[in-house]
Amino acid sequence: MARRSPVRFFLVLVALTPSACAWIAPEEPEAALEVAENASAPEGLPACMTAPIVTNGSRHRMRVALTFDACTTRRNEYDERVIRTLLETGTPATLFIGGGWALANPGRLQELAQYPGFEFGNHTFSHPHMPEVRDDQKVLEELQRTQRIVYEQTGRIPRYFRPPFGEVDSRVAWLASRASLVTLNFDLPSGDPDGTITPKRLVDWVVKKATPGAIVVMHMNHKRFPTAQALPDVIKGLRRRGFELVTVGTLLEDTAWPTCKPSDEPVRPVVAEIIP
């Protein structure tokens, strides 16, 4: 994720020729990979080469997923207050780990892996603007290198990929699928990178704008962000509204999304709502 404000992202559908996945963890079932490699479009549908870009879960259940990016930066900070609040309030969360951040914080990542309420996602290795990385192999390396680091340090294999800056197109999403990752964006930016936002404003925004199936994005790697100060009231406010707070994996367990769309589908940019 970025430090941009206001938060915006565009999802543009573009067709692409797939590339093979280079790394598979020892426990990864080879049969599943073979199915993905040999999969074809269902009979009666046009051939296509796109993968889903997920921004939310079911709109019919009162569930919200809180997600926290640990971006790779020059300082690779860690705000332990965010994690302490999640643990003290018994709040499950999905943590999107940058590979560079993981290398700088191996002990912290291993500690986080001890808590079953935390789910790990992939936030690339170096935090690039992924659609601007035109070399397909470099896109895969960003993802595979992070997969390897998280697996070697924790024994866990991330299932979801959060694109840095919320920037993704169907080429990147398709390549992520070749690395056995589902591209997972968000539909509710908290605005925590905004240097002018106050904890109260962040709380009011997230609690007011949350809808069933929402995926909220925040950060756990910047102590100057108001995230840690706002988080207790965010959790309290969402629960007061009747939302169950869950991991992304739980949020999506009863949600079906298309695995294949016609490659000639017209471009329909989607712009995230921003904090006014």
mmCIF file of C-alpha atoms in Angstrom:
data_model
loop_
_atom_site.group_PDB
_atom_site.id
_atom_site.type_symbol
_atom_site.label_atom_id
_atom_site.label_comp_id
_atom_site.label_asym_id
_atom_site.label_seq_id
_atom_site.Cartn_x
_atom_site.Cartn_y
_atom_site.Cartn_z
ATOM 1 C CA MET A 1 0.000 0.000 0.000
ATOM 2 C CA ALA A 2 1.032 3.563 -0.513
ATOM 3 C CA ARG A 3 1.211 6.732 1.461
ATOM 4 C CA ARG A 4 -0.930 8.540 -1.086
ATOM 5 C CA SER A 5 -3.885 10.664 -0.124
ATOM 6 C CA PRO A 6 -6.607 10.641 -1.188
ATOM 7 C CA VAL A 7 -6.541 6.917 -1.767
ATOM 8 C CA ARG A 8 -7.419 5.954 -5.324
ATOM 9 C CA PHE A 9 -6.994 2.855 -7.392
ATOM 10 C CA PHE A 10 -7.984 1.700 -10.816
ATOM 11 C CA LEU A 11 -8.799 -1.852 -11.888
ATOM 12 C CA VAL A 12 -8.379 -2.241 -15.654
ATOM 13 C CA LEU A 13 -9.030 -5.546 -17.415
ATOM 14 C CA VAL A 14 -6.375 -6.519 -19.957
ATOM 15 C CA ALA A 15 -5.720 -9.951 -21.523
ATOM 16 C CA LEU A 16 -2.316 -11.657 -21.147
ATOM 17 C CA THR A 17 -0.416 -14.836 -21.995
ATOM 18 C CA PRO A 18 0.272 -16.768 -18.754
ATOM 19 C CA SER A 19 3.676 -17.689 -17.320
ATOM 20 C CA ALA A 20 4.495 -20.734 -15.176
ATOM 21 C CA CYS A 21 5.000 -20.566 -11.430
ATOM 22 C CA ALA A 22 8.641 -21.052 -10.434
ATOM 23 C CA TRP A 23 8.400 -21.887 -6.733
ATOM 24 C CA ILE A 24 6.184 -24.269 -4.797
ATOM 25 C CA ALA A 25 6.559 -24.925 -1.074
ATOM 26 C CA PRO A 26 7.313 -28.540 -0.107
ATOM 27 C CA GLU A 27 3.790 -29.094 1.275
ATOM 28 C CA GLU A 28 2.031 -27.567 -1.731
ATOM 29 C CA PRO A 29 0.008 -30.332 -3.463
ATOM 30 C CA GLU A 30 1.322 -30.829 -6.973
ATOM 31 C CA ALA A 31 -2.082 -32.024 -8.159
ATOM 32 C CA ALA A 32 -3.592 -28.612 -7.519
ATOM 33 C CA LEU A 33 -0.901 -26.958 -9.619
ATOM 34 C CA GLU A 34 -1.481 -29.409 -12.456
ATOM 35 C CA VAL A 35 -5.179 -28.581 -12.446
ATOM 36 C CA ALA A 36 -4.380 -24.875 -12.706
ATOM 37 C CA GLU A 37 -1.888 -25.428 -15.509
ATOM 38 C CA ASN A 38 -4.299 -27.529 -17.530
ATOM 39 C CA ALA A 39 -7.498 -25.623 -16.777
ATOM 40 C CA SER A 40 -9.540 -24.439 -19.714
ATOM 41 C CA ALA A 41 -12.613 -22.252 -20.080
ATOM 42 C CA PRO A 42 -15.941 -24.001 -19.471
ATOM 43 C CA GLU A 43 -17.638 -25.310 -22.573
ATOM 44 C CA GLY A 44 -19.724 -22.655 -24.283
ATOM 45 C CA LEU A 45 -17.688 -19.733 -22.939
ATOM 46 C CA PRO A 46 -15.052 -17.878 -24.963
ATOM 47 C CA ALA A 47 -11.435 -18.640 -24.099
ATOM 48 C CA CYS A 48 -9.948 -16.030 -21.789
ATOM 49 C CA MET A 49 -6.893 -15.364 -19.691
ATOM 50 C CA THR A 50 -7.999 -13.252 -16.749
ATOM 51 C CA ALA A 51 -8.142 -13.840 -13.012
ATOM 52 C CA PRO A 52 -10.421 -12.328 -10.361
ATOM 53 C CA ILE A 53 -9.583 -9.115 -8.546
ATOM 54 C CA VAL A 54 -11.488 -9.408 -5.274
ATOM 55 C CA THR A 55 -12.500 -6.252 -3.404
ATOM 56 C CA ASN A 56 -15.161 -7.518 -0.997
ATOM 57 C CA GLY A 57 -16.962 -10.525 0.403
ATOM 58 C CA SER A 58 -20.641 -11.403 0.512
ATOM 59 C CA ARG A 59 -22.932 -8.396 0.848
ATOM 60 C CA HIS A 60 -25.502 -10.613 2.575
ATOM 61 C CA ARG A 61 -23.599 -11.331 5.800
ATOM 62 C CA MET A 62 -22.661 -8.870 8.526
ATOM 63 C CA ARG A 63 -18.958 -9.529 8.270
ATOM 64 C CA VAL A 64 -16.013 -7.177 7.797
ATOM 65 C CA ALA A 65 -12.339 -8.062 7.276
ATOM 66 C CA LEU A 66 -9.682 -5.804 8.787
ATOM 67 C CA THR A 67 -6.432 -6.036 6.815
ATOM 68 C CA PHE A 68 -3.049 -4.523 7.638
ATOM 69 C CA ASP A 69 -0.193 -4.003 5.202
ATOM 70 C CA ALA A 70 3.414 -4.410 6.326
ATOM 71 C CA CYS A 71 5.015 -2.567 3.427
ATOM 72 C CA THR A 72 8.650 -2.865 2.475
ATOM 73 C CA THR A 73 10.177 0.577 3.065
ATOM 74 C CA ARG A 74 13.591 2.009 3.829
ATOM 75 C CA ARG A 75 12.911 1.816 7.579
ATOM 76 C CA ASN A 76 10.649 -1.281 7.683
ATOM 77 C CA GLU A 77 8.978 -0.117 10.880
ATOM 78 C CA TYR A 78 6.649 -2.148 13.054
ATOM 79 C CA ASP A 79 3.849 -0.676 15.148
ATOM 80 C CA GLU A 80 3.414 -3.227 17.905
ATOM 81 C CA ARG A 81 0.459 -1.213 19.274
ATOM 82 C CA VAL A 82 -1.670 -2.340 16.332
ATOM 83 C CA ILE A 83 -0.968 -6.006 17.034
ATOM 84 C CA ARG A 84 -1.442 -5.576 20.777
ATOM 85 C CA THR A 85 -4.901 -4.088 20.213
ATOM 86 C CA LEU A 86 -5.906 -6.931 17.897
ATOM 87 C CA LEU A 87 -4.809 -9.498 20.483
ATOM 88 C CA GLU A 88 -6.384 -7.728 23.461
ATOM 89 C CA THR A 89 -9.727 -7.398 21.665
ATOM 90 C CA GLY A 90 -9.651 -10.908 20.182
ATOM 91 C CA THR A 91 -9.871 -9.512 16.655
ATOM 92 C CA PRO A 92 -8.822 -11.758 13.737
ATOM 93 C CA ALA A 93 -6.984 -9.977 10.935
ATOM 94 C CA THR A 94 -5.194 -10.568 7.656
ATOM 95 C CA LEU A 95 -1.632 -9.222 7.577
ATOM 96 C CA PHE A 96 -0.157 -8.559 4.132
ATOM 97 C CA ILE A 97 3.581 -9.062 4.477
ATOM 98 C CA GLY A 98 6.188 -7.385 2.304
ATOM 99 C CA GLY A 99 9.166 -9.638 1.622
ATOM 100 C CA GLY A 100 11.684 -6.906 2.424
ATOM 101 C CA TRP A 101 9.814 -6.123 5.638
ATOM 102 C CA ALA A 102 9.911 -9.809 6.587
ATOM 103 C CA LEU A 103 13.675 -9.994 6.069
ATOM 104 C CA ALA A 104 14.116 -6.941 8.291
ATOM 105 C CA ASN A 105 11.748 -8.271 10.979
ATOM 106 C CA PRO A 106 12.137 -12.073 11.080
ATOM 107 C CA GLY A 107 11.586 -12.362 14.833
ATOM 108 C CA ARG A 108 8.439 -10.280 14.702
ATOM 109 C CA LEU A 109 7.017 -12.255 11.801
ATOM 110 C CA GLN A 110 7.712 -15.524 13.594
ATOM 111 C CA GLU A 111 6.005 -14.166 16.699
ATOM 112 C CA LEU A 112 2.943 -13.137 14.669
ATOM 113 C CA ALA A 113 2.763 -16.660 13.257
ATOM 114 C CA GLN A 114 2.143 -18.007 16.768
ATOM 115 C CA TYR A 115 -1.319 -16.443 16.840
ATOM 116 C CA PRO A 116 -3.969 -18.471 14.954
ATOM 117 C CA GLY A 117 -6.194 -15.406 14.559
ATOM 118 C CA PHE A 118 -3.734 -13.860 12.128
ATOM 119 C CA GLU A 119 -3.720 -14.807 8.456
ATOM 120 C CA PHE A 120 -0.767 -13.886 6.222
ATOM 121 C CA GLY A 121 -1.005 -12.415 2.748
ATOM 122 C CA ASN A 122 1.605 -11.483 0.132
ATOM 123 C CA HIS A 123 2.438 -7.784 -0.360
ATOM 124 C CA THR A 124 5.292 -8.267 -2.897
ATOM 125 C CA PHE A 125 8.974 -8.124 -2.063
ATOM 126 C CA SER A 126 9.971 -4.522 -2.835
ATOM 127 C CA HIS A 127 6.573 -2.734 -3.011
ATOM 128 C CA PRO A 128 6.681 -1.659 -6.693
ATOM 129 C CA HIS A 129 3.912 -0.252 -8.879
ATOM 130 C CA MET A 130 3.071 -3.690 -10.257
ATOM 131 C CA PRO A 131 1.282 -2.684 -13.510
ATOM 132 C CA GLU A 132 4.423 -0.707 -14.427
ATOM 133 C CA VAL A 133 6.620 -3.804 -14.098
ATOM 134 C CA ARG A 134 6.414 -4.883 -17.715
ATOM 135 C CA ASP A 135 8.613 -7.976 -17.389
ATOM 136 C CA ASP A 136 6.292 -10.845 -16.463
ATOM 137 C CA GLN A 137 9.092 -12.801 -14.834
ATOM 138 C CA LYS A 138 9.913 -9.878 -12.539
ATOM 139 C CA VAL A 139 6.270 -9.693 -11.486
ATOM 140 C CA LEU A 140 6.399 -13.373 -10.596
ATOM 141 C CA GLU A 141 9.708 -12.929 -8.773
ATOM 142 C CA GLU A 142 8.188 -10.197 -6.584
ATOM 143 C CA LEU A 143 5.469 -12.629 -5.529
ATOM 144 C CA GLN A 144 7.422 -15.881 -5.398
ATOM 145 C CA ARG A 145 10.289 -14.415 -3.400
ATOM 146 C CA THR A 146 7.854 -13.192 -0.760
ATOM 147 C CA GLN A 147 6.036 -16.537 -0.726
ATOM 148 C CA ARG A 148 9.329 -18.280 -0.079
ATOM 149 C CA ILE A 149 10.380 -15.900 2.711
ATOM 150 C CA VAL A 150 7.054 -16.102 4.547
ATOM 151 C CA TYR A 151 7.002 -19.884 4.221
ATOM 152 C CA GLU A 152 10.592 -20.332 5.406
ATOM 153 C CA GLN A 153 10.055 -18.083 8.441
ATOM 154 C CA THR A 154 6.586 -19.223 9.476
ATOM 155 C CA GLY A 155 5.684 -22.452 7.697
ATOM 156 C CA ARG A 156 2.618 -20.710 6.252
ATOM 157 C CA ILE A 157 1.827 -20.209 2.569
ATOM 158 C CA PRO A 158 -0.094 -16.999 1.768
ATOM 159 C CA ARG A 159 -3.190 -17.444 -0.395
ATOM 160 C CA TYR A 160 -3.900 -13.784 -1.152
ATOM 161 C CA PHE A 161 -1.901 -11.033 -2.870
ATOM 162 C CA ARG A 162 -2.446 -7.362 -1.980
ATOM 163 C CA PRO A 163 -1.091 -5.084 -4.755
ATOM 164 C CA PRO A 164 0.994 -2.145 -3.519
ATOM 165 C CA PHE A 165 -0.774 1.208 -3.818
ATOM 166 C CA GLY A 166 -3.967 -0.719 -4.654
ATOM 167 C CA GLU A 167 -2.743 -0.706 -8.277
ATOM 168 C CA VAL A 168 -3.510 -3.819 -10.297
ATOM 169 C CA ASP A 169 -4.701 -4.863 -13.724
ATOM 170 C CA SER A 170 -5.724 -8.243 -15.072
ATOM 171 C CA ARG A 171 -2.208 -8.978 -16.369
ATOM 172 C CA VAL A 172 -0.832 -8.760 -12.842
ATOM 173 C CA ALA A 173 -3.832 -10.628 -11.413
ATOM 174 C CA TRP A 174 -3.360 -13.423 -13.946
ATOM 175 C CA LEU A 175 0.328 -13.722 -13.126
ATOM 176 C CA ALA A 176 -0.549 -13.815 -9.427
ATOM 177 C CA SER A 177 -2.906 -16.688 -10.154
ATOM 178 C CA ARG A 178 0.010 -18.552 -11.753
ATOM 179 C CA ALA A 179 1.751 -18.197 -8.382
ATOM 180 C CA SER A 180 -1.337 -19.728 -6.705
ATOM 181 C CA LEU A 181 -2.427 -16.356 -5.294
ATOM 182 C CA VAL A 182 -5.816 -14.628 -5.440
ATOM 183 C CA THR A 183 -5.515 -10.880 -5.964
ATOM 184 C CA LEU A 184 -7.169 -9.192 -2.995
ATOM 185 C CA ASN A 185 -7.704 -5.449 -2.993
ATOM 186 C CA PHE A 186 -10.174 -3.552 -0.791
ATOM 187 C CA ASP A 187 -13.334 -1.485 -0.954
ATOM 188 C CA LEU A 188 -12.839 0.613 2.184
ATOM 189 C CA PRO A 189 -9.559 2.562 2.460
ATOM 190 C CA SER A 190 -9.071 3.745 6.029
ATOM 191 C CA GLY A 191 -7.060 6.764 4.894
ATOM 192 C CA ASP A 192 -4.384 6.129 7.532
ATOM 193 C CA PRO A 193 -1.486 7.254 5.251
ATOM 194 C CA ASP A 194 -3.070 10.720 5.063
ATOM 195 C CA GLY A 195 -0.836 13.079 7.010
ATOM 196 C CA THR A 196 -3.784 15.318 7.895
ATOM 197 C CA ILE A 197 -6.212 12.673 9.167
ATOM 198 C CA THR A 198 -6.902 12.471 12.904
ATOM 199 C CA PRO A 199 -7.677 9.263 14.824
ATOM 200 C CA LYS A 200 -11.281 10.420 15.356
ATOM 201 C CA ARG A 201 -11.773 11.166 11.678
ATOM 202 C CA LEU A 202 -10.406 7.748 10.761
ATOM 203 C CA VAL A 203 -12.738 6.042 13.226
ATOM 204 C CA ASP A 204 -15.786 7.989 12.049
ATOM 205 C CA TRP A 205 -15.004 7.265 8.401
ATOM 206 C CA VAL A 206 -14.455 3.521 8.701
ATOM 207 C CA VAL A 207 -17.346 2.863 11.083
ATOM 208 C CA LYS A 208 -19.762 4.951 8.994
ATOM 209 C CA LYS A 209 -18.748 3.583 5.591
ATOM 210 C CA ALA A 210 -18.445 -0.122 6.473
ATOM 211 C CA THR A 211 -20.918 -2.354 4.642
ATOM 212 C CA PRO A 212 -21.467 -6.131 4.775
ATOM 213 C CA GLY A 213 -18.508 -7.883 3.138
ATOM 214 C CA ALA A 214 -16.215 -4.854 3.367
ATOM 215 C CA ILE A 215 -12.449 -5.238 3.258
ATOM 216 C CA VAL A 216 -10.742 -2.431 5.195
ATOM 217 C CA VAL A 217 -7.104 -1.588 4.510
ATOM 218 C CA MET A 218 -4.815 -0.155 7.197
ATOM 219 C CA HIS A 219 -1.099 -0.324 7.982
ATOM 220 C CA MET A 220 1.069 -1.870 10.685
ATOM 221 C CA ASN A 221 4.439 -0.497 9.607
ATOM 222 C CA HIS A 222 4.190 3.246 10.260
ATOM 223 C CA LYS A 223 4.180 4.514 13.835
ATOM 224 C CA ARG A 224 3.388 8.040 12.694
ATOM 225 C CA PHE A 225 0.089 6.897 11.175
ATOM 226 C CA PRO A 226 -2.985 7.287 13.430
ATOM 227 C CA THR A 227 -3.864 3.599 12.981
ATOM 228 C CA ALA A 228 -2.902 2.400 16.454
ATOM 229 C CA GLN A 229 -4.743 5.245 18.199
ATOM 230 C CA ALA A 230 -7.889 4.750 16.124
ATOM 231 C CA LEU A 231 -8.014 0.960 16.040
ATOM 232 C CA PRO A 232 -9.655 0.298 19.448
ATOM 233 C CA ASP A 233 -12.588 2.566 18.569
ATOM 234 C CA VAL A 234 -12.784 1.194 15.009
ATOM 235 C CA ILE A 235 -13.183 -2.322 16.405
ATOM 236 C CA LYS A 236 -15.653 -1.194 19.047
ATOM 237 C CA GLY A 237 -17.692 0.845 16.553
ATOM 238 C CA LEU A 238 -17.925 -1.925 13.966
ATOM 239 C CA ARG A 239 -18.990 -4.476 16.556
ATOM 240 C CA ARG A 240 -21.548 -2.044 17.948
ATOM 241 C CA ARG A 241 -23.046 -1.859 14.460
ATOM 242 C CA GLY A 242 -23.396 -5.648 14.507
ATOM 243 C CA PHE A 243 -20.443 -6.629 12.324
ATOM 244 C CA GLU A 244 -18.451 -9.783 12.927
ATOM 245 C CA LEU A 245 -14.737 -9.128 12.343
ATOM 246 C CA VAL A 246 -13.060 -11.952 10.427
ATOM 247 C CA THR A 247 -10.037 -12.780 8.313
ATOM 248 C CA VAL A 248 -10.205 -12.505 4.539
ATOM 249 C CA GLY A 249 -10.224 -16.289 4.304
ATOM 250 C CA THR A 250 -13.349 -16.462 6.470
ATOM 251 C CA LEU A 251 -14.963 -13.508 4.685
ATOM 252 C CA LEU A 252 -14.623 -15.223 1.317
ATOM 253 C CA GLU A 253 -15.434 -18.780 2.350
ATOM 254 C CA ASP A 254 -19.010 -18.541 1.087
ATOM 255 C CA THR A 255 -18.348 -16.130 -1.770
ATOM 256 C CA ALA A 256 -18.089 -17.294 -5.361
ATOM 257 C CA TRP A 257 -16.484 -15.097 -8.006
ATOM 258 C CA PRO A 258 -15.933 -15.805 -11.694
ATOM 259 C CA THR A 259 -12.699 -17.554 -12.558
ATOM 260 C CA CYS A 260 -12.966 -16.636 -16.205
ATOM 261 C CA LYS A 261 -14.337 -13.604 -18.021
ATOM 262 C CA PRO A 262 -14.519 -13.013 -21.781
ATOM 263 C CA SER A 263 -11.234 -11.508 -22.927
ATOM 264 C CA ASP A 264 -13.119 -8.987 -25.086
ATOM 265 C CA GLU A 265 -15.067 -7.577 -22.141
ATOM 266 C CA PRO A 266 -15.051 -3.757 -22.343
ATOM 267 C CA VAL A 267 -12.781 -1.864 -19.987
ATOM 268 C CA ARG A 268 -14.659 -0.664 -16.892
ATOM 269 C CA PRO A 269 -12.377 1.282 -14.519
ATOM 270 C CA VAL A 270 -13.409 1.172 -10.862
ATOM 271 C CA VAL A 271 -12.393 4.048 -8.619
ATOM 272 C CA ALA A 272 -12.287 3.611 -4.848
ATOM 273 C CA GLU A 273 -14.306 5.994 -2.762
ATOM 274 C CA ILE A 274 -12.084 8.499 -1.004
ATOM 275 C CA ILE A 275 -12.284 10.343 2.279
ATOM 276 C CA PRO A 276 -13.804 13.779 1.538
#
